[in-house]
Amino acid sequence: MDKLKMAIVGAGLWGGTHAEIYNQHPNAEAVAICDMDKAKAEKYAAEHGIKEVYSDYNDMLKHCDCDAVAIVTPDFAHADIAVAAANAGKHMLIEKPLATTRDDAMRMYEAITKNNVRAMVDFHNRWNPVYNTMQQLIASGNYGAPRSGHFRMTDNLWVATDMLKWCAKSSILWFLGSHSLDTLNFLFDDYPTEVFAYKTEGVLKKLGIDTTDSYMSMFKYSKGGMAQMENSWVTPNGNPNVNDFKCYILCENGKFDANCSSFDMLQVTDQTRMISQDISVKNNVFGEWKGFAFESIRSFVDCIVNDKEFHVTLEESANITLALLAVMQSADTGKIVQIERI
Ligand SMILES: NC(=O)c1ccc[n+]([C@@H]2O[C@H](COP(=O)([O-])OP(=O)(O)OC[C@H]3O[C@@H](n4cnc5c(N)ncnc54)[C@H](O)[C@@H]3O)[C@@H](O)[C@H]2O)c1
């Protein structure tokens, strides 16, 4: 296969990122775009030269001669599209998280494996230069096994109040907790077996957004390590970067401290505030998109075209969903919860 023909479902904020990268990749092209709000799909089609436009993904799967589908719909709206794409024999890149219910994760897993198609979830922090380097250093064995960790990944309030229209139907655990736990598992080269979690509520509910403000989770890993994970949607908007994003890992013979909030590479100040731009995620150099958000999407294309293993497996991604459901159960019941695995 020379060029992977990609069809994108979801012409929102992140769907545009997908369109840009496929059209820039020498071995891919965006051939179709679908959004239930057809005007949004038409807008991206015009901007990115995408020939086919749909408002119904079943219609798209019936008529479009694509090789793979990018599922870039809200967190809770991945499963039906993935099952339909698998039944149509299409490979797929699914935005994180894989799913937000056990039933959705299971039926996606079943449809993808039964139809023998390939699927990757876009956990792009594995391509983040900081975490990828940390993972390589830990895997070298020079620092001993990871024993404890702290991972903080939060969003400024603005993401919940203004950026996402659907956050009451998701949660900070799905939106950023999924990235956080995937990165922890990647660094620990392990999976958590049990969790104890707390949550706080009130700030978003007072603003009319019915979702949890923050979760604090403590995971016990199968090889004996432990990690604390903090995720919140109520970091004050004055925070210079949209994320507060920090990680600490203590190994038997060494430690790692990462501040990925912005890497403090570029501070931009106007009359009201200083903004620290995260140009490592996404930046444009002489018209070409760079950054680790693009590397993961590019990697999906490369792995399909060259028939290589993905750097994130479907099982790992399904297990993230199951672990986050255990976090919610623990926060709701005040009990330690054993984590189910696929
Ligand atoms: N990899 C990353 O770091 C990253 C960054 C941002 C968002 N995301 C993920 O990408 C996904 C989309 O996020 P977003 O910010 O682009 O959301 P968005 O709300 O901006 O866009 C989603 C689009 O999907 C469309 N849609 C919903 N259901 C549909 C359906 N059944 N058929 C066709 N279209 C449908 C909506 O009309 C909307 O235009 C989410 O899962 C989110 O977590 C990932």
Coordinates of C-alpha atoms and ligand atoms in Angstrom, one line a residue:
M1 CA 0.0 0.0 0.0
D2 CA 1.5 3.3 -1.1
K3 CA -1.0 5.8 0.3
L4 CA -3.3 5.1 3.1
K5 CA -6.8 6.5 2.3
M6 CA -8.1 7.9 5.6
A7 CA -11.7 8.8 6.4
I8 CA -12.3 11.1 9.4
V9 CA -15.4 11.0 11.6
G10 CA -15.7 14.1 13.8
A11 CA -14.9 17.5 12.3
G12 CA -14.3 19.3 15.5
L13 CA -11.2 20.7 17.1
W14 CA -9.1 17.6 17.0
G15 CA -10.5 16.3 13.7
G16 CA -8.7 19.2 12.0
T17 CA -5.4 18.1 13.5
H18 CA -6.0 14.6 11.9
A19 CA -6.9 16.2 8.5
E20 CA -3.7 18.3 8.5
I21 CA -1.4 15.3 9.3
Y22 CA -2.9 12.9 6.8
N23 CA -2.6 15.4 4.0
Q24 CA 1.0 16.2 5.0
H25 CA 2.1 12.6 5.2
P26 CA 3.7 11.3 2.0
N27 CA 1.9 7.9 2.5
A28 CA -1.5 9.1 3.5
E29 CA -4.4 11.3 2.3
A30 CA -7.7 12.3 3.8
V31 CA -10.3 11.1 1.3
A32 CA -13.5 11.6 3.3
I33 CA -14.8 13.6 6.3
C34 CA -18.0 13.0 8.2
D35 CA -19.8 15.0 10.9
M36 CA -23.4 14.9 12.1
D37 CA -23.2 18.6 11.7
K38 CA -22.5 18.5 7.9
A39 CA -21.5 22.2 7.7
K40 CA -18.5 21.4 10.0
A41 CA -17.4 18.6 7.7
E42 CA -17.9 20.8 4.6
K43 CA -15.8 23.5 6.2
Y44 CA -12.8 21.1 6.8
A45 CA -13.3 19.5 3.4
A46 CA -12.9 22.9 1.7
E47 CA -9.9 23.8 3.9
H48 CA -8.1 20.5 3.4
G49 CA -9.2 19.5 -0.1
I50 CA -11.1 16.5 1.1
K51 CA -13.3 15.2 -1.7
E52 CA -16.1 13.2 0.1
V53 CA -18.3 14.8 2.8
Y54 CA -20.9 12.8 4.9
S55 CA -23.2 13.4 7.8
D56 CA -23.7 9.7 8.6
Y57 CA -20.8 7.4 9.2
N58 CA -22.8 4.3 8.1
D59 CA -23.4 6.1 4.8
M60 CA -19.7 6.9 4.6
L61 CA -18.6 3.3 5.4
K62 CA -21.0 2.1 2.6
H63 CA -19.8 4.4 -0.1
C64 CA -16.3 5.5 0.7
D65 CA -13.3 3.5 -0.6
C66 CA -11.1 4.3 2.4
D67 CA -8.5 1.9 4.1
A68 CA -8.9 3.3 7.6
V69 CA -11.1 5.5 9.7
A70 CA -10.0 8.1 12.3
I71 CA -12.6 8.3 15.1
V72 CA -12.4 11.9 16.4
T73 CA -15.9 12.2 18.1
P74 CA -16.4 13.0 21.8
D75 CA -15.1 10.6 24.4
F76 CA -18.4 8.8 24.9
A77 CA -19.2 8.5 21.1
H78 CA -16.4 6.2 19.8
A79 CA -17.9 2.7 20.2
D80 CA -20.8 2.6 17.6
I81 CA -18.5 4.1 14.9
A82 CA -15.6 1.7 15.8
V83 CA -17.9 -1.4 15.7
A84 CA -19.4 -0.3 12.3
A85 CA -15.9 0.4 10.9
A86 CA -14.6 -3.0 12.1
N87 CA -17.6 -4.7 10.5
A88 CA -16.8 -2.8 7.3
G89 CA -13.3 -4.2 7.4
K90 CA -11.6 -0.8 8.1
H91 CA -8.5 -0.3 10.2
M92 CA -8.9 2.6 12.7
L93 CA -7.2 5.2 14.8
I94 CA -9.4 6.0 17.7
E95 CA -9.0 9.1 19.8
K96 CA -8.4 8.6 23.5
P97 CA -10.0 7.2 25.6
L98 CA -11.0 4.0 23.8
A99 CA -14.4 4.0 25.5
T100 CA -16.1 5.3 28.6
T101 CA -18.1 2.2 29.6
R102 CA -17.2 -1.4 30.1
D103 CA -19.9 -2.5 27.6
D104 CA -18.5 -0.2 24.9
A105 CA -14.9 -1.3 25.5
M106 CA -15.9 -4.9 25.3
R107 CA -17.9 -4.7 22.1
M108 CA -15.2 -2.6 20.4
Y109 CA -12.6 -5.1 21.4
E110 CA -14.7 -8.0 20.1
A111 CA -15.6 -6.4 16.8
I112 CA -12.0 -5.3 16.1
T113 CA -10.5 -8.7 16.9
K114 CA -13.3 -10.7 15.2
N115 CA -13.0 -8.8 12.0
N116 CA -9.2 -9.0 12.0
V117 CA -8.7 -5.2 11.5
R118 CA -6.1 -3.1 13.2
A119 CA -6.8 -0.4 15.8
M120 CA -4.7 2.0 17.7
V121 CA -5.8 4.5 20.4
D122 CA -4.1 7.9 20.1
F123 CA -2.2 8.0 23.5
H124 CA 0.2 10.5 22.1
N125 CA 2.2 11.1 25.3
R126 CA 4.2 7.9 24.4
W127 CA 5.6 10.2 21.6
N128 CA 6.2 13.1 24.0
P129 CA 10.0 13.5 23.9
V130 CA 10.1 13.8 27.8
Y131 CA 8.2 10.6 28.5
N132 CA 9.6 8.6 25.6
T133 CA 13.2 9.5 26.9
M134 CA 12.2 8.7 30.5
Q135 CA 10.8 5.3 29.4
Q136 CA 14.0 4.5 27.6
L137 CA 16.1 5.5 30.6
I138 CA 14.0 3.4 33.0
A139 CA 14.0 0.5 30.6
S140 CA 17.8 0.6 30.4
G141 CA 17.8 -0.8 34.0
N142 CA 20.5 1.7 35.1
Y143 CA 18.2 3.2 37.7
G144 CA 16.5 0.1 39.0
A145 CA 12.8 -0.7 38.9
P146 CA 10.3 2.2 39.3
R147 CA 8.9 2.0 42.9
S148 CA 6.7 5.1 43.2
G149 CA 5.4 7.9 41.1
H150 CA 3.3 11.0 41.0
F151 CA 1.5 12.2 37.9
R152 CA -0.4 15.4 37.7
M153 CA -2.3 16.3 34.6
T154 CA -4.9 19.0 34.9
D155 CA -6.7 21.4 32.5
N156 CA -7.6 25.1 33.1
L157 CA -11.2 25.6 33.9
W158 CA -11.7 27.1 30.5
V159 CA -11.5 23.7 28.8
A160 CA -14.6 22.5 30.7
T161 CA -16.5 25.8 30.5
D162 CA -15.7 26.9 27.0
M163 CA -13.6 24.5 24.9
L164 CA -15.6 21.2 25.2
K165 CA -19.4 21.4 24.7
W166 CA -19.8 17.8 26.0
C167 CA -17.7 17.6 29.1
A168 CA -20.7 16.8 31.4
K169 CA -21.1 13.6 29.4
S170 CA -17.4 12.8 30.0
S171 CA -15.1 13.4 32.9
I172 CA -11.6 14.7 33.5
L173 CA -10.7 11.0 34.1
W174 CA -11.6 10.1 30.5
F175 CA -10.2 13.3 29.0
L176 CA -6.8 13.5 30.8
G177 CA -6.8 10.6 33.2
S178 CA -6.6 8.2 30.3
H179 CA -3.5 10.0 29.0
S180 CA -2.1 10.0 32.5
L181 CA -2.6 6.3 33.3
D182 CA -1.4 5.3 29.9
T183 CA 1.8 7.2 30.4
L184 CA 2.3 5.8 34.0
N185 CA 1.8 2.3 32.7
F186 CA 4.3 3.0 29.8
L187 CA 6.9 4.3 32.3
F188 CA 6.4 1.5 34.8
D189 CA 6.2 -1.1 32.0
D190 CA 3.5 -2.6 34.2
Y191 CA -0.3 -2.4 34.9
P192 CA -2.2 -1.5 38.1
T193 CA -4.0 -4.3 39.9
E194 CA -6.0 -2.2 42.4
V195 CA -6.9 1.5 43.1
F196 CA -8.1 3.7 45.9
A197 CA -9.5 7.1 44.8
Y198 CA -11.1 10.3 46.1
K199 CA -13.0 12.9 44.2
T200 CA -14.1 16.5 44.7
E201 CA -17.2 18.2 43.2
G202 CA -18.8 21.6 43.3
V203 CA -16.9 24.1 41.2
L204 CA -18.2 22.8 37.8
K205 CA -21.6 21.9 39.2
K206 CA -22.1 25.5 40.4
L207 CA -21.4 26.6 36.9
G208 CA -24.1 24.2 35.6
I209 CA -21.7 21.6 34.3
D210 CA -22.7 18.2 35.9
T211 CA -19.3 16.5 36.2
T212 CA -16.6 15.9 38.8
D213 CA -14.0 18.6 39.4
S214 CA -11.0 16.5 40.4
Y215 CA -9.9 12.9 41.1
M216 CA -6.9 11.7 43.2
S217 CA -6.1 8.0 42.6
M218 CA -3.6 5.7 44.2
F219 CA -2.6 2.7 42.1
K220 CA -0.8 -0.5 43.2
Y221 CA 1.1 -2.1 40.3
S222 CA 1.6 -5.8 39.6
K223 CA 5.4 -5.7 40.1
G224 CA 5.1 -3.9 43.4
G225 CA 5.3 -0.2 42.3
M226 CA 2.8 2.4 43.4
A227 CA 1.7 5.7 41.8
Q228 CA -0.6 8.6 42.6
M229 CA -2.5 10.3 39.8
E230 CA -4.1 13.7 40.0
N231 CA -6.6 15.0 37.4
S232 CA -8.6 18.1 37.5
W233 CA -10.7 20.3 35.3
V234 CA -10.7 23.3 37.7
T235 CA -7.1 24.7 37.5
P236 CA -7.5 28.5 37.5
N237 CA -7.6 30.1 34.1
G238 CA -4.7 32.4 35.1
N239 CA -2.4 29.3 34.9
P240 CA 0.0 30.3 32.1
N241 CA -0.4 27.0 30.2
V242 CA -3.7 25.1 29.5
N243 CA -2.3 22.0 31.3
D244 CA -0.6 21.7 34.7
F245 CA 1.4 18.6 33.7
K246 CA 4.1 17.2 36.0
C247 CA 5.6 13.8 36.7
Y248 CA 7.9 12.3 39.3
I249 CA 9.1 8.7 39.3
L250 CA 11.3 7.3 42.0
C251 CA 13.3 4.2 41.1
E252 CA 15.4 1.9 43.2
N253 CA 18.5 3.7 42.2
G254 CA 17.5 7.0 40.7
K255 CA 14.7 9.5 40.2
F256 CA 13.1 11.4 37.4
D257 CA 11.3 14.8 37.6
A258 CA 9.5 16.1 34.5
N259 CA 7.7 19.4 34.0
C260 CA 5.7 19.1 30.8
S261 CA 3.4 22.0 31.5
S262 CA 4.9 24.0 28.7
F263 CA 8.6 23.1 29.0
D264 CA 8.8 26.9 29.5
M265 CA 10.1 27.2 26.0
L266 CA 8.1 30.4 25.0
Q267 CA 6.4 32.9 27.2
V268 CA 4.1 35.4 25.5
T269 CA 2.8 38.3 27.6
D270 CA 0.2 40.9 26.7
Q271 CA -1.4 43.6 28.9
T272 CA -3.4 41.1 31.0
R273 CA -1.5 37.9 31.4
M274 CA 1.5 35.7 30.5
I275 CA 0.8 32.6 28.4
S276 CA 3.3 29.8 28.1
Q277 CA 2.8 28.3 24.7
D278 CA 3.1 24.5 24.5
I279 CA 4.8 24.3 21.1
S280 CA 6.1 20.8 21.7
V281 CA 2.5 19.4 21.3
K282 CA 1.9 21.1 18.0
N283 CA 3.9 23.8 16.1
N284 CA 4.1 24.9 12.5
V285 CA 7.5 25.4 10.8
F286 CA 7.4 26.9 7.3
G287 CA 4.0 25.5 6.7
E288 CA 4.7 22.0 8.1
W289 CA 3.1 20.6 11.2
K290 CA 5.5 19.3 13.9
G291 CA 5.1 18.1 17.5
F292 CA 4.3 14.9 19.3
A293 CA 0.6 15.2 18.7
F294 CA 1.5 14.7 15.0
E295 CA 4.0 12.0 15.7
S296 CA 1.5 9.5 17.1
I297 CA -0.9 10.0 14.1
R298 CA 2.0 9.7 11.7
S299 CA 3.1 6.6 13.5
F300 CA -0.3 5.0 12.9
V301 CA 0.0 5.6 9.2
D302 CA 3.6 4.3 9.1
C303 CA 2.7 1.1 11.0
I304 CA -0.2 0.3 8.7
V305 CA 1.6 1.1 5.5
N306 CA 4.8 -0.8 6.6
D307 CA 2.8 -3.6 8.4
K308 CA 4.5 -2.9 11.8
E309 CA 3.2 -3.3 15.3
F310 CA 1.6 -0.3 16.8
H311 CA 3.3 1.3 19.8
V312 CA 0.0 1.2 21.8
T313 CA -1.9 -2.0 21.8
L314 CA -5.7 -2.4 21.8
E315 CA -5.5 -4.5 25.0
E316 CA -3.5 -1.8 26.8
S317 CA -6.1 0.8 25.7
A318 CA -9.1 -1.3 26.8
N319 CA -7.4 -1.9 30.1
I320 CA -7.1 1.9 30.6
T321 CA -10.9 2.1 30.3
L322 CA -11.4 -0.7 32.8
A323 CA -8.9 0.8 35.3
L324 CA -10.6 4.3 35.1
L325 CA -13.9 2.7 35.7
A326 CA -12.3 1.1 38.9
V327 CA -11.1 4.6 39.9
M328 CA -14.7 6.0 39.6
Q329 CA -16.1 3.0 41.6
S330 CA -13.5 3.6 44.3
A331 CA -14.2 7.3 44.5
D332 CA -17.9 6.6 44.7
T333 CA -17.8 3.8 47.3
G334 CA -14.7 4.8 49.4
K335 CA -13.3 1.3 49.0
I336 CA -10.2 -0.2 47.3
V337 CA -11.3 -1.7 44.0
Q338 CA -9.6 -4.5 42.1
I339 CA -8.9 -3.6 38.5
E340 CA -10.4 -5.9 35.8
R341 CA -8.2 -6.7 32.8
I342 CA -9.2 -7.8 29.3
Ligands
LIG1 N1 -5.0 13.2 21.3 C1 -5.2 14.3 22.1 O1 -4.5 14.8 22.8 C2 -6.6 14.9 21.9 C3 -6.8 16.3 22.0 C4 -8.1 16.8 21.9 C5 -9.1 16.0 21.8 N2 -8.9 14.6 21.8 C6 -10.0 13.7 21.7 O2 -10.6 13.8 20.4 C7 -12.0 13.5 20.5 C8 -12.8 14.7 19.9 O3 -12.5 15.9 20.6 P1 -12.7 17.3 20.0 O4 -12.1 18.3 21.0 O5 -12.3 17.4 18.6 O6 -14.3 17.4 20.1 P2 -15.3 18.4 19.3 O7 -16.5 18.5 20.1 O8 -14.6 19.6 18.9 O9 -15.6 17.6 18.0 C9 -16.3 16.4 17.9 C10 -17.1 16.4 16.6 O10 -17.7 15.1 16.5 C11 -19.0 15.2 15.9 N3 -19.8 14.0 16.2 C12 -20.3 13.6 17.4 N4 -20.9 12.4 17.3 C13 -20.8 12.1 15.9 C14 -21.3 11.0 15.2 N5 -22.0 10.0 15.7 N6 -21.1 11.0 13.8 C15 -20.4 12.1 13.2 N7 -19.9 13.1 13.9 C16 -20.1 13.1 15.3 C17 -19.5 16.5 16.6 O11 -20.6 17.1 15.8 C18 -18.3 17.4 16.6 O12 -18.1 18.2 15.5 C19 -12.3 13.3 22.0 O13 -12.3 11.9 22.2 C20 -11.1 13.9 22.7 O14 -10.8 13.3 24.0 C21 -7.7 14.1 21.8

